[in-house]
Amino acid sequence: EDEKKTAAIAQAVEGLRERGVLVMKIAQDSEDWEVNASLVSPKFSDDDVALLNGLQPVLAWANFTRTELTDAGLAGLEGFDQLRSLRLAQTSIGDGGVDALLKLQKLEVLNLYASGITDEGLLRLAGLPNLKRLYCADTPVTPAGLVAALAVRDGLEIIGSATPPAADEPADAPSKGDE
């Protein structure tokens, strides 16, 4: 079992590195791995998701910023149950990818900056049980959508262009730096 897992990881690492993807352990004393496909040329795409196969039990961080990954490609992340940080900034990911993202129950950080996510998708993603931080600036998300998503669960921080004022501070109050 362990030998099979180790061989599958090695095969995935080799294929990803051949494709130009940065792949390595998060720390020397960790079994967790990270993948960074944000700088790959030609751009990482849905077809490339298959290269991750074998990393399901160990992939904790993945960066697909500025890639050509689409909602359809996210379906290929099914089974990557250890993913805790997923960066999909500056991609065409939108509400169509939410079902696939909701299967990643351990996600703590999700970056959808400059993606196509809307109020509807954000509201659904806010229900992810372990999500601590979600970035959605420069998306179609509205201030009302942000407020609704923030109300879903305590302890969830959503960073968006339309971040509402803190509850204890009126919207027209000067910020501390203005005094």
PDB file of C-alpha atoms in Angstrom:
ATOM      1  CA  GLU A   1       0.000   0.000   0.000  1.00  0.00           C
ATOM      2  CA  ASP A   2       2.690   2.527   1.011  1.00  0.00           C
ATOM      3  CA  GLU A   3       4.906   1.475  -1.906  1.00  0.00           C
ATOM      4  CA  LYS A   4       2.028   2.005  -4.339  1.00  0.00           C
ATOM      5  CA  LYS A   5       1.321   5.436  -2.828  1.00  0.00           C
ATOM      6  CA  THR A   6       5.009   6.413  -2.997  1.00  0.00           C
ATOM      7  CA  ALA A   7       5.265   5.240  -6.618  1.00  0.00           C
ATOM      8  CA  ALA A   8       2.106   7.159  -7.579  1.00  0.00           C
ATOM      9  CA  ILE A   9       3.445  10.324  -5.941  1.00  0.00           C
ATOM     10  CA  ALA A  10       6.822   9.950  -7.675  1.00  0.00           C
ATOM     11  CA  GLN A  11       5.130   9.455 -11.047  1.00  0.00           C
ATOM     12  CA  ALA A  12       2.922  12.528 -10.551  1.00  0.00           C
ATOM     13  CA  VAL A  13       5.889  14.656  -9.428  1.00  0.00           C
ATOM     14  CA  GLU A  14       7.911  13.608 -12.478  1.00  0.00           C
ATOM     15  CA  GLY A  15       5.064  14.374 -14.911  1.00  0.00           C
ATOM     16  CA  LEU A  16       4.341  17.745 -13.317  1.00  0.00           C
ATOM     17  CA  ARG A  17       8.008  18.754 -13.298  1.00  0.00           C
ATOM     18  CA  GLU A  18       8.327  17.784 -16.977  1.00  0.00           C
ATOM     19  CA  ARG A  19       5.376  20.131 -17.615  1.00  0.00           C
ATOM     20  CA  GLY A  20       7.253  22.907 -15.776  1.00  0.00           C
ATOM     21  CA  VAL A  21       5.093  22.868 -12.661  1.00  0.00           C
ATOM     22  CA  LEU A  22       6.772  23.603  -9.348  1.00  0.00           C
ATOM     23  CA  VAL A  23       6.063  20.655  -7.058  1.00  0.00           C
ATOM     24  CA  MET A  24       7.650  19.940  -3.681  1.00  0.00           C
ATOM     25  CA  LYS A  25       7.046  19.007  -0.077  1.00  0.00           C
ATOM     26  CA  ILE A  26       5.768  21.893   2.036  1.00  0.00           C
ATOM     27  CA  ALA A  27       8.468  21.200   4.641  1.00  0.00           C
ATOM     28  CA  GLN A  28      11.184  18.590   5.141  1.00  0.00           C
ATOM     29  CA  ASP A  29       9.400  17.003   8.088  1.00  0.00           C
ATOM     30  CA  SER A  30       5.994  17.008   6.356  1.00  0.00           C
ATOM     31  CA  GLU A  31       4.210  14.470   4.196  1.00  0.00           C
ATOM     32  CA  ASP A  32       2.236  17.326   2.599  1.00  0.00           C
ATOM     33  CA  TRP A  33       3.031  18.547  -0.910  1.00  0.00           C
ATOM     34  CA  GLU A  34       2.396  21.750  -2.808  1.00  0.00           C
ATOM     35  CA  VAL A  35       1.954  22.425  -6.499  1.00  0.00           C
ATOM     36  CA  ASN A  36       2.413  25.790  -8.206  1.00  0.00           C
ATOM     37  CA  ALA A  37       1.312  25.912 -11.848  1.00  0.00           C
ATOM     38  CA  SER A  38       0.903  29.703 -11.985  1.00  0.00           C
ATOM     39  CA  LEU A  39       4.049  30.365 -14.029  1.00  0.00           C
ATOM     40  CA  VAL A  40       3.877  27.461 -16.471  1.00  0.00           C
ATOM     41  CA  SER A  41       4.064  28.197 -20.179  1.00  0.00           C
ATOM     42  CA  PRO A  42       2.030  27.290 -22.146  1.00  0.00           C
ATOM     43  CA  LYS A  43      -0.563  27.953 -19.449  1.00  0.00           C
ATOM     44  CA  PHE A  44      -1.725  25.045 -17.275  1.00  0.00           C
ATOM     45  CA  SER A  45      -5.156  23.913 -18.512  1.00  0.00           C
ATOM     46  CA  ASP A  46      -7.960  21.455 -17.798  1.00  0.00           C
ATOM     47  CA  ASP A  47      -6.089  18.734 -19.706  1.00  0.00           C
ATOM     48  CA  ASP A  48      -3.123  19.146 -17.354  1.00  0.00           C
ATOM     49  CA  VAL A  49      -5.168  18.391 -14.215  1.00  0.00           C
ATOM     50  CA  ALA A  50      -4.676  14.670 -14.920  1.00  0.00           C
ATOM     51  CA  LEU A  51      -0.960  15.186 -14.176  1.00  0.00           C
ATOM     52  CA  LEU A  52      -1.899  15.654 -10.499  1.00  0.00           C
ATOM     53  CA  ASN A  53      -3.117  12.068 -10.356  1.00  0.00           C
ATOM     54  CA  GLY A  54      -1.275  10.235  -7.572  1.00  0.00           C
ATOM     55  CA  LEU A  55      -1.026  13.265  -5.309  1.00  0.00           C
ATOM     56  CA  GLN A  56      -4.574  12.873  -3.913  1.00  0.00           C
ATOM     57  CA  PRO A  57      -3.481  11.755  -0.407  1.00  0.00           C
ATOM     58  CA  VAL A  58      -0.712  14.366   0.009  1.00  0.00           C
ATOM     59  CA  LEU A  59      -1.549  17.542  -1.950  1.00  0.00           C
ATOM     60  CA  ALA A  60      -2.239  20.304   0.612  1.00  0.00           C
ATOM     61  CA  TRP A  61      -1.550  23.519  -1.333  1.00  0.00           C
ATOM     62  CA  ALA A  62      -2.238  24.221  -5.001  1.00  0.00           C
ATOM     63  CA  ASN A  63      -1.701  27.440  -6.930  1.00  0.00           C
ATOM     64  CA  PHE A  64      -3.441  27.724 -10.299  1.00  0.00           C
ATOM     65  CA  THR A  65      -3.374  31.545 -10.494  1.00  0.00           C
ATOM     66  CA  ARG A  66      -3.348  32.914 -14.076  1.00  0.00           C
ATOM     67  CA  THR A  67      -3.864  29.436 -15.542  1.00  0.00           C
ATOM     68  CA  GLU A  68      -6.445  28.382 -18.135  1.00  0.00           C
ATOM     69  CA  LEU A  69      -8.201  26.131 -15.632  1.00  0.00           C
ATOM     70  CA  THR A  70     -11.991  26.251 -16.060  1.00  0.00           C
ATOM     71  CA  ASP A  71     -14.992  25.085 -14.069  1.00  0.00           C
ATOM     72  CA  ALA A  72     -14.875  21.804 -16.023  1.00  0.00           C
ATOM     73  CA  GLY A  73     -11.239  21.247 -15.025  1.00  0.00           C
ATOM     74  CA  LEU A  74     -12.042  21.607 -11.331  1.00  0.00           C
ATOM     75  CA  ALA A  75     -13.937  18.321 -11.531  1.00  0.00           C
ATOM     76  CA  GLY A  76     -10.497  16.708 -11.832  1.00  0.00           C
ATOM     77  CA  LEU A  77      -9.740  17.758  -8.252  1.00  0.00           C
ATOM     78  CA  GLU A  78     -12.257  15.274  -6.895  1.00  0.00           C
ATOM     79  CA  GLY A  79     -10.545  13.041  -4.349  1.00  0.00           C
ATOM     80  CA  PHE A  80      -7.963  15.676  -3.374  1.00  0.00           C
ATOM     81  CA  ASP A  81      -9.357  15.599   0.149  1.00  0.00           C
ATOM     82  CA  GLN A  82      -6.214  16.982   1.824  1.00  0.00           C
ATOM     83  CA  LEU A  83      -6.275  20.308  -0.073  1.00  0.00           C
ATOM     84  CA  ARG A  84      -6.211  23.149   2.447  1.00  0.00           C
ATOM     85  CA  SER A  85      -5.160  26.072   0.220  1.00  0.00           C
ATOM     86  CA  LEU A  86      -6.355  26.564  -3.343  1.00  0.00           C
ATOM     87  CA  ARG A  87      -5.470  29.614  -5.432  1.00  0.00           C
ATOM     88  CA  LEU A  88      -7.638  30.165  -8.505  1.00  0.00           C
ATOM     89  CA  ALA A  89      -7.069  33.916  -8.889  1.00  0.00           C
ATOM     90  CA  GLN A  90      -7.222  35.459 -12.356  1.00  0.00           C
ATOM     91  CA  THR A  91      -8.889  32.387 -13.878  1.00  0.00           C
ATOM     92  CA  SER A  92     -12.253  31.950 -15.581  1.00  0.00           C
ATOM     93  CA  ILE A  93     -13.527  29.874 -12.640  1.00  0.00           C
ATOM     94  CA  GLY A  94     -17.108  30.820 -11.785  1.00  0.00           C
ATOM     95  CA  ASP A  95     -20.248  29.457 -10.188  1.00  0.00           C
ATOM     96  CA  GLY A  96     -20.050  26.371 -12.419  1.00  0.00           C
ATOM     97  CA  GLY A  97     -17.023  25.206 -10.423  1.00  0.00           C
ATOM     98  CA  VAL A  98     -18.677  25.505  -7.012  1.00  0.00           C
ATOM     99  CA  ASP A  99     -19.941  21.904  -6.879  1.00  0.00           C
ATOM    100  CA  ALA A 100     -16.383  20.618  -7.374  1.00  0.00           C
ATOM    101  CA  LEU A 101     -15.005  23.050  -4.776  1.00  0.00           C
ATOM    102  CA  LEU A 102     -17.617  22.019  -2.208  1.00  0.00           C
ATOM    103  CA  LYS A 103     -16.195  18.468  -2.300  1.00  0.00           C
ATOM    104  CA  LEU A 104     -12.875  19.817  -0.940  1.00  0.00           C
ATOM    105  CA  GLN A 105     -14.054  19.745   2.663  1.00  0.00           C
ATOM    106  CA  LYS A 106     -10.669  20.563   4.247  1.00  0.00           C
ATOM    107  CA  LEU A 107     -10.189  23.823   2.301  1.00  0.00           C
ATOM    108  CA  GLU A 108      -9.112  26.619   4.651  1.00  0.00           C
ATOM    109  CA  VAL A 109      -8.026  29.247   2.105  1.00  0.00           C
ATOM    110  CA  LEU A 110      -9.661  29.777  -1.284  1.00  0.00           C
ATOM    111  CA  ASN A 111      -8.491  32.575  -3.563  1.00  0.00           C
ATOM    112  CA  LEU A 112     -10.948  33.516  -6.304  1.00  0.00           C
ATOM    113  CA  TYR A 113      -9.591  37.037  -6.868  1.00  0.00           C
ATOM    114  CA  ALA A 114     -10.456  38.330 -10.356  1.00  0.00           C
ATOM    115  CA  SER A 115     -12.431  35.190 -11.197  1.00  0.00           C
ATOM    116  CA  GLY A 116     -16.039  34.851 -12.371  1.00  0.00           C
ATOM    117  CA  ILE A 117     -17.572  33.917  -8.989  1.00  0.00           C
ATOM    118  CA  THR A 118     -20.903  35.661  -8.239  1.00  0.00           C
ATOM    119  CA  ASP A 119     -23.043  36.208  -5.140  1.00  0.00           C
ATOM    120  CA  GLU A 120     -24.750  32.841  -5.645  1.00  0.00           C
ATOM    121  CA  GLY A 121     -21.476  30.892  -5.806  1.00  0.00           C
ATOM    122  CA  LEU A 122     -19.955  32.814  -2.914  1.00  0.00           C
ATOM    123  CA  LEU A 123     -22.958  32.084  -0.714  1.00  0.00           C
ATOM    124  CA  ARG A 124     -22.613  28.345  -1.371  1.00  0.00           C
ATOM    125  CA  LEU A 125     -18.829  28.346  -0.806  1.00  0.00           C
ATOM    126  CA  ALA A 126     -19.262  30.144   2.535  1.00  0.00           C
ATOM    127  CA  GLY A 127     -20.727  26.865   3.807  1.00  0.00           C
ATOM    128  CA  LEU A 128     -17.441  24.966   3.448  1.00  0.00           C
ATOM    129  CA  PRO A 129     -16.901  23.718   7.020  1.00  0.00           C
ATOM    130  CA  ASN A 130     -13.181  24.504   7.440  1.00  0.00           C
ATOM    131  CA  LEU A 131     -12.916  27.597   5.247  1.00  0.00           C
ATOM    132  CA  LYS A 132     -11.213  30.432   7.134  1.00  0.00           C
ATOM    133  CA  ARG A 133     -10.396  32.901   4.355  1.00  0.00           C
ATOM    134  CA  LEU A 134     -11.906  33.507   0.941  1.00  0.00           C
ATOM    135  CA  TYR A 135     -10.667  36.130  -1.525  1.00  0.00           C
ATOM    136  CA  CYS A 136     -13.185  37.485  -4.034  1.00  0.00           C
ATOM    137  CA  ALA A 137     -12.058  41.028  -4.902  1.00  0.00           C
ATOM    138  CA  ASP A 138     -12.396  42.040  -8.546  1.00  0.00           C
ATOM    139  CA  THR A 139     -15.260  39.599  -9.167  1.00  0.00           C
ATOM    140  CA  PRO A 140     -18.985  40.123  -9.918  1.00  0.00           C
ATOM    141  CA  VAL A 141     -19.714  39.696  -6.158  1.00  0.00           C
ATOM    142  CA  THR A 142     -21.821  42.610  -4.825  1.00  0.00           C
ATOM    143  CA  PRO A 143     -21.706  44.234  -1.356  1.00  0.00           C
ATOM    144  CA  ALA A 144     -25.052  42.570  -0.554  1.00  0.00           C
ATOM    145  CA  GLY A 145     -23.673  39.200  -1.661  1.00  0.00           C
ATOM    146  CA  LEU A 146     -20.654  39.695   0.563  1.00  0.00           C
ATOM    147  CA  VAL A 147     -22.841  40.494   3.584  1.00  0.00           C
ATOM    148  CA  ALA A 148     -25.020  37.432   2.928  1.00  0.00           C
ATOM    149  CA  ALA A 149     -21.983  35.135   2.627  1.00  0.00           C
ATOM    150  CA  LEU A 150     -20.401  36.537   5.794  1.00  0.00           C
ATOM    151  CA  ALA A 151     -23.614  35.733   7.665  1.00  0.00           C
ATOM    152  CA  VAL A 152     -23.400  32.023   6.790  1.00  0.00           C
ATOM    153  CA  ARG A 153     -20.759  31.095   9.326  1.00  0.00           C
ATOM    154  CA  ASP A 154     -18.816  32.716  12.163  1.00  0.00           C
ATOM    155  CA  GLY A 155     -15.058  32.798  11.777  1.00  0.00           C
ATOM    156  CA  LEU A 156     -15.086  33.117   7.999  1.00  0.00           C
ATOM    157  CA  GLU A 157     -13.100  36.041   6.625  1.00  0.00           C
ATOM    158  CA  ILE A 158     -14.044  37.162   3.116  1.00  0.00           C
ATOM    159  CA  ILE A 159     -11.772  39.653   1.410  1.00  0.00           C
ATOM    160  CA  GLY A 160     -13.579  41.403  -1.430  1.00  0.00           C
ATOM    161  CA  SER A 161     -13.609  44.730  -3.252  1.00  0.00           C
ATOM    162  CA  ALA A 162     -16.899  45.542  -1.603  1.00  0.00           C
ATOM    163  CA  THR A 163     -15.923  44.666   1.969  1.00  0.00           C
ATOM    164  CA  PRO A 164     -18.649  46.098   4.220  1.00  0.00           C
ATOM    165  CA  PRO A 165     -17.715  48.328   7.194  1.00  0.00           C
ATOM    166  CA  ALA A 166     -17.151  46.634  10.541  1.00  0.00           C
ATOM    167  CA  ALA A 167     -20.396  46.181  12.468  1.00  0.00           C
ATOM    168  CA  ASP A 168     -19.217  48.444  15.305  1.00  0.00           C
ATOM    169  CA  GLU A 169     -18.211  51.294  12.989  1.00  0.00           C
ATOM    170  CA  PRO A 170     -20.684  53.403  10.993  1.00  0.00           C
ATOM    171  CA  ALA A 171     -19.891  53.496   7.296  1.00  0.00           C
ATOM    172  CA  ASP A 172     -19.205  57.257   7.381  1.00  0.00           C
ATOM    173  CA  ALA A 173     -16.933  57.213  10.451  1.00  0.00           C
ATOM    174  CA  PRO A 174     -13.356  58.324   9.813  1.00  0.00           C
ATOM    175  CA  SER A 175     -10.891  55.461   9.861  1.00  0.00           C
ATOM    176  CA  LYS A 176      -8.282  55.554  12.600  1.00  0.00           C
ATOM    177  CA  GLY A 177      -5.630  56.696  10.122  1.00  0.00           C
ATOM    178  CA  ASP A 178      -7.629  59.800   9.139  1.00  0.00           C
ATOM    179  CA  GLU A 179      -7.613  61.481  12.570  1.00  0.00           C
TER     180      GLU A 179
END
